[in-house]
Short mmCIF file of C-alpha atoms in Angstrom, two decimals:
data_model
loop_
_atom_site.label_atom_id
_atom_site.label_comp_id
_atom_site.label_asym_id
_atom_site.label_seq_id
_atom_site.Cartn_x
_atom_site.Cartn_y
_atom_site.Cartn_z
CA UNK A 7 -21.87 79.41 42.88
CA UNK A 8 -21.64 81.78 45.85
CA UNK A 9 -19.79 81.15 49.12
CA UNK A 10 -22.93 80.46 51.16
CA UNK A 11 -24.09 77.76 48.75
CA UNK A 12 -20.68 76.08 48.85
CA UNK A 13 -20.73 76.04 52.67
CA UNK A 14 -24.24 74.58 52.80
CA UNK A 15 -23.26 71.86 50.35
CA UNK A 16 -20.46 70.73 52.65
CA UNK A 17 -22.75 70.81 55.68
CA UNK A 18 -24.70 67.93 54.10
CA UNK A 19 -21.83 65.52 54.72
CA UNK A 20 -22.43 62.65 57.14
CA UNK A 21 -18.76 61.93 57.84
CA UNK A 22 -18.23 59.48 54.98
CA UNK A 23 -15.95 60.46 52.09
CA UNK A 24 -18.07 60.54 48.95
CA UNK A 25 -18.86 62.55 45.88
CA UNK A 26 -20.90 65.66 46.58
CA UNK A 27 -23.24 66.65 43.78
CA UNK A 28 -25.26 69.82 43.37
CA UNK A 29 -27.38 68.80 40.39
CA UNK A 30 -28.50 72.37 39.66
CA UNK A 31 -24.91 73.25 38.78
CA UNK A 32 -24.75 70.40 36.25
CA UNK A 33 -28.17 70.92 34.70
CA UNK A 34 -28.15 71.54 30.93
CA UNK A 35 -31.18 73.81 31.35
CA UNK A 36 -29.57 76.01 34.01
CA UNK A 37 -27.56 79.03 32.90
CA UNK A 38 -24.84 80.55 35.05
CA UNK A 39 -24.36 84.31 35.56
CA UNK A 40 -20.99 84.38 33.83
CA UNK A 41 -20.75 81.90 30.92
CA UNK A 42 -17.27 80.49 30.42
CA UNK A 43 -15.04 81.82 27.61
CA UNK A 44 -17.73 83.66 25.67
CA UNK A 45 -15.81 86.93 25.18
CA UNK A 46 -15.80 87.19 21.34
CA UNK A 47 -19.51 86.50 20.83
CA UNK A 48 -20.39 88.67 23.81
CA UNK A 49 -18.50 91.53 22.16
CA UNK A 50 -20.52 91.03 18.98
CA UNK A 51 -23.73 91.25 21.00
CA UNK A 52 -22.48 94.41 22.70
CA UNK A 53 -21.60 95.84 19.29
CA UNK A 54 -25.23 95.28 18.30
CA UNK A 55 -26.41 97.01 21.50
CA UNK A 56 -23.92 99.86 21.13
CA UNK A 57 -26.53 102.45 20.02
CA UNK A 58 -28.14 102.09 23.46
CA UNK A 59 -25.11 103.72 25.05
CA UNK A 60 -25.68 106.78 22.83
CA UNK A 61 -29.37 107.01 23.62
CA UNK A 62 -30.84 105.16 20.64
CA UNK A 63 -32.54 101.84 19.99
CA UNK A 64 -30.54 99.35 17.92
CA UNK A 65 -32.09 97.85 14.78
CA UNK A 66 -33.61 94.38 14.82
CA UNK A 67 -31.09 91.54 14.72
CA UNK A 68 -30.94 87.76 14.38
CA UNK A 69 -28.82 85.48 16.57
CA UNK A 70 -28.34 81.97 15.23
CA UNK A 71 -26.34 78.81 15.80
CA UNK A 72 -26.76 75.08 16.45
CA UNK A 73 -28.17 73.53 19.61
CA UNK A 74 -25.79 73.74 22.54
CA UNK A 75 -23.68 76.58 21.12
CA UNK A 76 -24.45 78.89 24.06
CA UNK A 77 -27.01 81.24 22.52
CA UNK A 78 -29.46 81.11 25.43
CA UNK A 79 -26.73 81.08 28.06
CA UNK A 80 -24.99 84.19 26.75
CA UNK A 81 -28.09 86.21 25.84
CA UNK A 82 -29.85 85.53 29.15
CA UNK A 83 -26.71 86.36 31.14
CA UNK A 84 -26.20 89.59 29.19
CA UNK A 85 -29.83 90.71 29.43
CA UNK A 86 -29.98 89.86 33.15
CA UNK A 87 -26.93 92.02 33.73
CA UNK A 88 -28.31 94.87 31.62
CA UNK A 89 -31.60 94.74 33.52
CA UNK A 90 -29.75 95.05 36.81
CA UNK A 91 -27.56 97.89 35.55
CA UNK A 92 -30.42 99.88 34.03
CA UNK A 93 -32.68 99.40 37.05
CA UNK A 94 -30.31 101.07 39.50
CA UNK A 95 -32.07 104.31 40.35
CA UNK A 96 -33.92 103.87 37.05
CA UNK A 97 -30.82 105.32 35.39
CA UNK A 98 -29.80 105.22 31.77
CA UNK A 99 -26.89 103.01 30.80
CA UNK A 100 -23.73 105.00 30.26
CA UNK A 101 -19.98 104.71 30.47
CA UNK A 102 -17.28 106.92 32.00
CA UNK A 103 -16.15 107.98 28.53
CA UNK A 104 -19.54 109.02 27.18
CA UNK A 105 -21.97 111.71 28.16
CA UNK A 106 -24.85 110.13 30.07
CA UNK A 107 -27.75 109.57 27.74
CA UNK A 108 -31.27 110.57 28.69
CA UNK A 109 -32.62 107.45 27.01
CA UNK A 110 -33.36 104.56 29.41
CA UNK A 111 -34.24 101.38 27.48
CA UNK A 112 -35.70 98.28 29.06
CA UNK A 113 -34.40 94.78 28.35
CA UNK A 114 -36.81 91.88 28.02
CA UNK A 115 -36.12 88.17 27.48
CA UNK A 116 -38.94 85.94 26.22
CA UNK A 117 -38.81 82.16 25.73
CA UNK A 118 -40.86 81.20 22.66
CA UNK A 119 -41.23 77.70 24.10
CA UNK A 120 -43.49 79.17 26.76
CA UNK A 121 -45.22 81.86 24.67
CA UNK A 122 -46.95 80.15 21.77
CA UNK A 123 -49.89 82.53 21.36
CA UNK A 124 -50.38 86.26 20.77
CA UNK A 125 -51.81 86.71 24.26
CA UNK A 126 -48.91 84.84 25.90
CA UNK A 127 -46.36 86.83 23.90
CA UNK A 128 -47.71 90.29 24.73
CA UNK A 129 -48.31 89.20 28.33
CA UNK A 130 -44.69 88.09 28.72
CA UNK A 131 -43.35 91.37 27.34
CA UNK A 132 -45.66 93.54 29.45
CA UNK A 133 -45.03 91.50 32.60
CA UNK A 134 -41.30 92.13 32.23
CA UNK A 135 -41.81 95.88 31.82
CA UNK A 136 -44.10 96.68 34.77
CA UNK A 137 -43.61 96.11 38.48
CA UNK A 138 -47.10 94.87 39.27
CA UNK A 139 -48.35 91.43 38.22
CA UNK A 140 -50.24 91.31 34.93
CA UNK A 141 -53.42 89.18 35.10
CA UNK A 142 -53.61 86.13 32.85
CA UNK A 143 -57.39 85.98 32.83
CA UNK A 144 -60.16 88.50 32.29
CA UNK A 145 -58.11 90.64 29.94
CA UNK A 146 -58.02 90.71 26.15
CA UNK A 147 -55.00 90.67 23.88
CA UNK A 148 -55.86 94.14 22.61
CA UNK A 149 -55.81 95.45 26.17
CA UNK A 150 -52.31 94.10 26.64
CA UNK A 151 -51.18 95.86 23.46
CA UNK A 152 -52.73 99.13 24.59
CA UNK A 153 -51.04 98.91 27.96
CA UNK A 154 -47.71 98.13 26.31
CA UNK A 155 -48.03 101.28 24.24
CA UNK A 156 -48.87 103.34 27.33
CA UNK A 157 -45.94 101.85 29.25
CA UNK A 158 -43.48 102.85 26.55
CA UNK A 159 -45.11 106.15 25.71
CA UNK A 160 -42.56 108.40 27.39
CA UNK A 161 -39.94 110.24 25.30
CA UNK A 162 -37.05 108.63 27.18
CA UNK A 163 -38.20 105.01 27.12
CA UNK A 164 -37.97 102.05 24.79
CA UNK A 165 -37.33 98.32 24.90
CA UNK A 166 -35.16 95.64 23.35
CA UNK A 167 -36.97 92.31 23.36
CA UNK A 168 -34.93 89.11 22.90
CA UNK A 169 -37.10 86.16 21.85
CA UNK A 170 -35.42 82.77 22.17
CA UNK A 171 -36.01 79.37 20.54
CA UNK A 172 -37.96 80.66 17.56
CA UNK A 173 -38.95 78.25 14.77
CA UNK A 174 -38.51 75.13 16.88
CA UNK A 175 -41.23 72.44 16.84
CA UNK A 176 -44.15 73.75 18.88
CA UNK A 177 -42.91 77.36 19.03
CA UNK A 178 -43.60 80.49 16.99
CA UNK A 179 -42.62 80.34 13.34
CA UNK A 180 -40.86 83.28 11.73
CA UNK A 181 -43.85 84.82 9.98
CA UNK A 182 -46.06 84.57 13.08
CA UNK A 183 -43.35 86.18 15.19
CA UNK A 184 -42.91 89.06 12.73
CA UNK A 185 -46.68 89.64 12.76
CA UNK A 186 -46.68 89.73 16.56
CA UNK A 187 -43.80 92.22 16.59
CA UNK A 188 -45.81 94.46 14.28
CA UNK A 189 -48.30 94.74 17.15
CA UNK A 190 -45.65 96.04 19.54
CA UNK A 191 -45.13 99.78 20.14
CA UNK A 192 -42.85 101.52 17.66
CA UNK A 193 -40.17 102.07 20.31
CA UNK A 194 -39.31 98.37 20.50
CA UNK A 195 -36.44 96.58 18.79
CA UNK A 196 -36.24 92.82 18.78
CA UNK A 197 -33.47 90.27 18.86
CA UNK A 198 -34.63 86.97 17.37
CA UNK A 199 -32.78 83.81 18.43
CA UNK A 200 -32.97 80.56 16.48
CA UNK A 201 -31.06 77.73 14.85
CA UNK A 202 -31.82 78.32 11.17
CA UNK A 203 -29.13 79.87 9.00
CA UNK A 204 -29.92 83.41 7.80
CA UNK A 205 -30.84 82.26 4.29
CA UNK A 206 -33.34 79.72 5.63
CA UNK A 207 -35.58 82.01 7.66
CA UNK A 208 -37.90 84.92 6.95
CA UNK A 209 -36.61 86.63 10.09
CA UNK A 210 -33.59 88.08 8.30
CA UNK A 211 -35.90 89.99 5.94
CA UNK A 212 -36.60 92.25 8.94
CA UNK A 213 -33.14 92.50 10.53
CA UNK A 214 -30.14 94.71 9.92
CA UNK A 215 -27.52 92.33 11.26
CA UNK A 216 -26.92 88.67 12.10
CA UNK A 217 -24.81 87.31 14.96
CA UNK A 218 -23.55 83.75 14.60
CA UNK A 219 -22.74 81.33 17.40
CA UNK A 220 -20.35 78.52 16.48
CA UNK A 221 -20.24 75.11 18.22
CA UNK A 222 -17.95 75.15 21.24
CA UNK A 223 -14.32 74.39 20.56
CA UNK A 224 -13.10 71.33 22.46
CA UNK A 225 -10.92 73.19 24.96
CA UNK A 226 -13.64 75.74 25.71
CA UNK A 227 -16.15 72.95 26.30
CA UNK A 228 -13.67 71.23 28.62
CA UNK A 229 -13.46 74.48 30.61
CA UNK A 230 -17.26 74.61 30.79
CA UNK A 231 -17.41 71.04 32.11
CA UNK A 232 -14.63 71.56 34.65
CA UNK A 233 -16.25 74.79 35.90
CA UNK A 234 -19.65 73.16 36.32
CA UNK A 235 -18.17 70.05 37.94
CA UNK A 236 -16.24 72.17 40.43
CA UNK A 237 -19.41 74.08 41.31
CA UNK A 238 -21.31 70.81 41.76
CA UNK A 239 -18.76 69.08 43.97
CA UNK A 240 -15.12 70.01 44.24
CA UNK A 241 -12.05 70.35 42.07
CA UNK A 242 -11.53 66.60 42.43
CA UNK A 243 -15.00 65.73 41.11
CA UNK A 244 -13.95 65.40 37.47
CA UNK A 245 -10.58 64.50 36.00
CA UNK A 246 -9.47 66.71 33.10
CA UNK A 247 -8.95 63.63 30.90
CA UNK A 248 -12.56 62.52 31.41
CA UNK A 249 -13.79 66.04 30.70
CA UNK A 250 -11.88 65.87 27.41
CA UNK A 251 -13.55 62.54 26.58
CA UNK A 252 -17.00 64.06 27.11
CA UNK A 253 -16.13 67.21 25.15
CA UNK A 254 -14.81 65.25 22.18
CA UNK A 255 -17.89 63.02 22.17
CA UNK A 256 -20.26 66.02 22.39
CA UNK A 257 -18.62 67.61 19.32
CA UNK A 258 -19.21 71.21 20.40
CA UNK A 259 -22.70 70.75 21.89
CA UNK A 260 -22.68 72.05 25.48
CA UNK A 261 -26.21 70.75 26.16
CA UNK A 262 -25.26 67.16 25.36
CA UNK A 263 -21.92 67.49 27.15
CA UNK A 264 -23.58 68.72 30.35
CA UNK A 265 -26.25 66.01 30.09
CA UNK A 266 -23.50 63.39 29.88
CA UNK A 267 -21.65 64.96 32.81
CA UNK A 268 -24.89 65.02 34.81
CA UNK A 269 -25.45 61.33 34.08
CA UNK A 270 -21.84 60.50 34.97
CA UNK A 271 -22.12 62.35 38.30
CA UNK A 272 -25.40 60.60 39.03
CA UNK A 273 -23.83 57.21 38.30
CA UNK A 274 -20.88 58.04 40.54
CA UNK A 275 -23.14 59.20 43.37
CA UNK A 276 -25.28 56.04 43.19
CA UNK A 277 -22.15 53.92 43.40
CA UNK A 278 -20.80 56.09 46.25
CA UNK A 279 -17.64 56.98 44.35
CA UNK A 280 -15.46 59.78 45.65
CA UNK A 281 -15.02 61.16 42.13
CA UNK A 282 -16.33 60.47 38.65
CA UNK A 283 -14.66 57.43 37.10
CA UNK A 284 -14.18 56.37 33.48
CA UNK A 285 -17.00 53.85 33.88
CA UNK A 286 -19.27 56.59 35.24
CA UNK A 287 -18.39 58.77 32.27
CA UNK A 288 -19.16 55.97 29.82
CA UNK A 289 -22.54 55.44 31.49
CA UNK A 290 -23.29 59.17 31.36
CA UNK A 291 -22.49 59.35 27.67
CA UNK A 292 -24.52 56.22 26.91
CA UNK A 293 -27.57 57.78 28.57
CA UNK A 294 -27.69 60.68 26.09
CA UNK A 295 -29.34 59.77 22.76
CA UNK A 296 -27.96 61.17 19.53
CA UNK A 297 -29.48 63.19 18.05
CA UNK A 298 -30.72 64.59 21.34
CA UNK A 299 -33.75 66.78 22.00
CA UNK A 300 -33.02 69.76 24.24
CA UNK A 301 -34.32 69.29 27.78
CA UNK A 302 -35.57 72.86 27.64
CA UNK A 303 -38.16 71.69 25.11
CA UNK A 304 -39.17 68.81 27.36
CA UNK A 305 -39.60 70.97 30.46
CA UNK A 306 -41.59 73.52 28.45
CA UNK A 307 -44.23 70.85 27.79
CA UNK A 308 -47.52 71.03 29.73
CA UNK A 309 -47.40 69.31 33.09
CA UNK A 310 -49.60 66.40 32.01
CA UNK A 311 -47.22 65.57 29.15
CA UNK A 312 -44.23 65.66 31.46
CA UNK A 313 -46.10 63.31 33.79
CA UNK A 314 -46.80 60.94 30.90
CA UNK A 315 -43.10 60.90 30.01
CA UNK A 316 -42.20 60.26 33.63
CA UNK A 317 -44.55 57.27 33.77
CA UNK A 318 -43.28 56.02 30.41
CA UNK A 319 -39.74 55.85 31.77
CA UNK A 320 -40.97 53.84 34.76
CA UNK A 321 -42.46 51.04 32.64
CA UNK A 322 -40.77 47.68 32.20
CA UNK A 323 -39.92 46.55 28.65
CA UNK A 324 -42.71 43.96 28.69
CA UNK A 325 -45.22 46.75 29.40
CA UNK A 326 -44.18 48.62 26.25
CA UNK A 327 -44.80 46.02 23.57
CA UNK A 328 -47.06 48.49 21.73
CA UNK A 329 -48.26 52.07 22.06
CA UNK A 330 -51.68 50.72 23.00
CA UNK A 331 -50.27 48.63 25.84
CA UNK A 332 -48.04 51.51 26.96
CA UNK A 333 -51.04 53.85 27.07
CA UNK A 334 -53.06 51.45 29.20
CA UNK A 335 -50.25 51.00 31.72
CA UNK A 336 -49.56 54.75 32.01
CA UNK A 337 -53.29 55.52 32.43
CA UNK A 338 -53.26 53.52 35.65
CA UNK A 339 -50.88 56.04 37.23
CA UNK A 340 -52.17 59.36 35.89
CA UNK A 341 -55.48 61.17 35.93
CA UNK A 342 -56.01 60.63 32.21
CA UNK A 343 -57.85 58.06 30.13
CA UNK A 344 -55.93 55.50 28.10
CA UNK A 345 -57.23 57.15 24.91
CA UNK A 346 -55.92 60.57 26.03
CA UNK A 347 -52.57 59.08 26.99
CA UNK A 348 -52.33 57.37 23.59
CA UNK A 349 -53.03 60.66 21.82
CA UNK A 350 -50.37 62.43 23.89
CA UNK A 351 -47.84 59.69 23.13
CA UNK A 352 -48.45 60.00 19.40
CA UNK A 353 -48.13 63.81 19.60
CA UNK A 354 -44.85 63.52 21.50
CA UNK A 355 -43.56 61.20 18.78
CA UNK A 356 -44.67 63.60 16.04
CA UNK A 357 -42.81 66.43 17.80
CA UNK A 358 -39.66 64.34 18.02
CA UNK A 359 -39.63 64.12 21.83
CA UNK A 360 -39.86 60.35 21.46
CA UNK A 361 -39.26 58.03 18.51
CA UNK A 362 -41.49 55.20 17.37
CA UNK A 363 -39.56 52.00 16.85
CA UNK A 364 -41.26 49.14 15.01
CA UNK A 365 -41.00 45.84 16.84
CA UNK A 366 -40.47 42.54 15.05
CA UNK A 367 -43.35 40.08 15.13
CA UNK A 368 -42.67 36.40 15.28
CA UNK A 369 -45.98 35.38 13.70
CA UNK A 370 -45.66 38.00 10.92
CA UNK A 371 -49.43 38.56 11.06
CA UNK A 372 -51.11 41.95 11.08
CA UNK A 373 -49.51 45.33 11.49
CA UNK A 374 -46.33 45.13 13.58
CA UNK A 375 -46.55 46.93 16.93
CA UNK A 376 -44.29 49.84 17.85
CA UNK A 377 -42.73 51.08 21.05
CA UNK A 378 -41.48 54.53 22.00
CA UNK A 379 -37.88 55.51 22.66
CA UNK A 380 -37.14 58.81 24.44
CA UNK A 381 -35.00 61.20 22.42
CA UNK A 382 -33.90 63.24 25.45
CA UNK A 383 -31.51 62.55 28.37
CA UNK A 384 -33.74 60.47 30.64
CA UNK A 385 -31.41 60.43 33.66
CA UNK A 386 -31.33 64.22 33.78
CA UNK A 387 -35.07 64.48 33.16
CA UNK A 388 -35.95 62.11 35.98
CA UNK A 389 -33.69 63.85 38.50
CA UNK A 390 -34.94 67.33 37.64
CA UNK A 391 -38.56 66.21 37.35
CA UNK A 392 -38.41 64.71 40.83
CA UNK A 393 -36.82 67.90 42.18
CA UNK A 394 -39.66 69.99 40.72
#
């Protein structure tokens, strides 16, 4: 966090000693410019990109690892930095020890959670390559492909496209992605990012190298938590012992660890504590389901589905005795029919965003009703949803 943001945070004080929380700094879906302790895997990514520094495109590659291992954080930080470096005077990337190359590649990051069609995919790539806004209506997919080819038609241009969250529920599968890449200009290399091991995906049939992300080691995850907590409040916000408790519980998953820290900070703020306590930490951990769906998936849902989830969390237990009853109560607060809400709820359950839990019936007659349990960190979702 920069100096100006830190000053503004302290200006919000009203004279009472209390915990100061900048929730953006704790958000599991927010990535910082310089990820903590990611040197070894960053070097492997730079090894993959090394041909760029000699004026050539690298081959296709596959980045993989479990949820919360830092894949998105590191790749987005690296590509953001490369975009800034290569955009200075439209210069090629070079070092002081190498002759400056005449090749000036472009770096593009695409989130497969938000690009689930051919049109959306080509639009996202083109939009990142040109300065002017690319229209989303009144243009055909083939026109986008033609313009992409024209944009990269020069002898000194090319692009490396990183596509994140492939092969997750609701995103592009491997074969579809490969087909879409076949429609890109020849001077494009791609970096696919997913969770499947190399022998479980078709993506590695089209790559020359694989880069693995391991779960965070406990001490590294503690450093991540302490860094984020310091940015959100102060160095006294989180005790190192409590950070260790969260890290050990999260078992290498930075997403779940940050969600628990977010919940702990929220609990501490509501109770007007001056720092996060052990009880706050326990509450934060308890608010994160295991297994836990990434909040990035939840916030990539269409707005009406996010609204349905928001209303679901606001219902009392007696209003959720069945999916039918839940749908009727939610429909009173949204601009959707009860039937549409019911369909959305079933789809969310099928995608794993929620889980259907069968309720016990006292009379034992008929089909037992079911209720829905969120499979994502609800405290974090509600705070960020309200902020949006």
